[in-house]
């Protein structure tokens, strides 16, 4: 490695990219395996929604503690412990849909463990990556989520077919352990404490708050400043970010958890026989997420648009096109039509992230971690609400239409995130800004 002069920070970025990829293989994998097992056991859609949404309760509970632990103990150690915890849970827990209590506890544990991952990653990247490389490093790392989801949709249905649903848990646990071994072997803490010039250049800067108390203080230039909690919480641009983050994750989590059911019961298709096409929605997210970042940087650095106009332009295009695709999804009754609509919806949602998801750094660079924490909490709540409510909607539709094969059974499922996208884009147009509003 030294002879190739491969910078250690690049290896860290690659490993964090792989970590998000593995995490989303796990999330998609559970929805696929559990859907097959639950349908075979005759579990109704409402109960399926409850189990699928349990993960997000644990995920929401551990985000702030995850940020605190990463700051106090170190992101590298917390990230390793998180992977060991959720991998062990997947390995030890049997996938029996009738043992509801065990599954609920297991999904809570996996949610709690994975809730520590992204705060730890941001802490690690803040320590290792210099400021001028952070945007593309964070973009690459987070795009691993979508590639992982695509890989999960491609490979895991066949694994379920030939080896059974439980094999997915074992495969996910093996991936988690393999990544843990790589992280343990190659990840190190940066030696910048010995290099004041590196620290002065921006290394070691934290992207996350270390304390959620209202009395939290930030240090800058030897001075302490109270965090303006009231101003942040009552800021219209902050709420524009929060609303759009909620909508993005509502749509993403509903599709991630319920697309397998839609293909199997809504369109009467076999996931195994759909081939590589079923991975296209998530692969599209991976591509469009990186395209959005590049386009945004180009528009801003070439002075084609102001920061404010760039954020609003990409956010509006992304969310409006996604809304149209989501609401059109039940109309298409073929595999290719459904794949096209879901690919367009998720791809343009990912493009929209170049608007709202970066905006907290524009408006509050000193408090970006705090705004990010508030926004991410809203996104996690969207998973709890959206996934569970979708199960209840489908159970009600099943009672009314006798099964889930009619377009009407799914209309509300996809119309709700579509309408939320339109509403959110209007909120962002009206209240967002690319100007710094917090000193």
mmCIF file with all atom_site columns, C-alpha atoms in Angstrom, residues 88 127 146 169-170 251 280 294 304 391:
data_model
loop_
_atom_site.group_PDB
_atom_site.id
_atom_site.type_symbol
_atom_site.label_atom_id
_atom_site.label_alt_id
_atom_site.label_comp_id
_atom_site.label_asym_id
_atom_site.label_entity_id
_atom_site.label_seq_id
_atom_site.pdbx_PDB_ins_code
_atom_site.Cartn_x
_atom_site.Cartn_y
_atom_site.Cartn_z
_atom_site.occupancy
_atom_site.B_iso_or_equiv
_atom_site.pdbx_formal_charge
_atom_site.auth_seq_id
_atom_site.auth_comp_id
_atom_site.auth_asym_id
_atom_site.auth_atom_id
_atom_site.pdbx_PDB_model_num
ATOM 1  C CA . UNK A 1 88  ? -24.608 -11.121 15.351  1.00 0.00 ? 88  UNK A CA 1
ATOM 2  C CA . UNK A 1 127 ? -11.418 13.450  10.888  1.00 0.00 ? 127 UNK A CA 1
ATOM 3  C CA . UNK A 1 146 ? -28.433 2.740   -3.300  1.00 0.00 ? 146 UNK A CA 1
ATOM 4  C CA . UNK A 1 169 ? -29.968 -13.588 7.338   1.00 0.00 ? 169 UNK A CA 1
ATOM 5  C CA . UNK A 1 170 ? -26.867 -15.782 7.272   1.00 0.00 ? 170 UNK A CA 1
ATOM 6  C CA . UNK A 1 251 ? -41.036 7.602   -0.434  1.00 0.00 ? 251 UNK A CA 1
ATOM 7  C CA . UNK A 1 280 ? -32.787 -0.810  -11.728 1.00 0.00 ? 280 UNK A CA 1
ATOM 8  C CA . UNK A 1 294 ? -21.684 17.017  -10.025 1.00 0.00 ? 294 UNK A CA 1
ATOM 9  C CA . UNK A 1 304 ? -24.408 29.687  -13.978 1.00 0.00 ? 304 UNK A CA 1
ATOM 10 C CA . UNK A 1 391 ? -49.387 -2.077  5.684   1.00 0.00 ? 391 UNK A CA 1
#
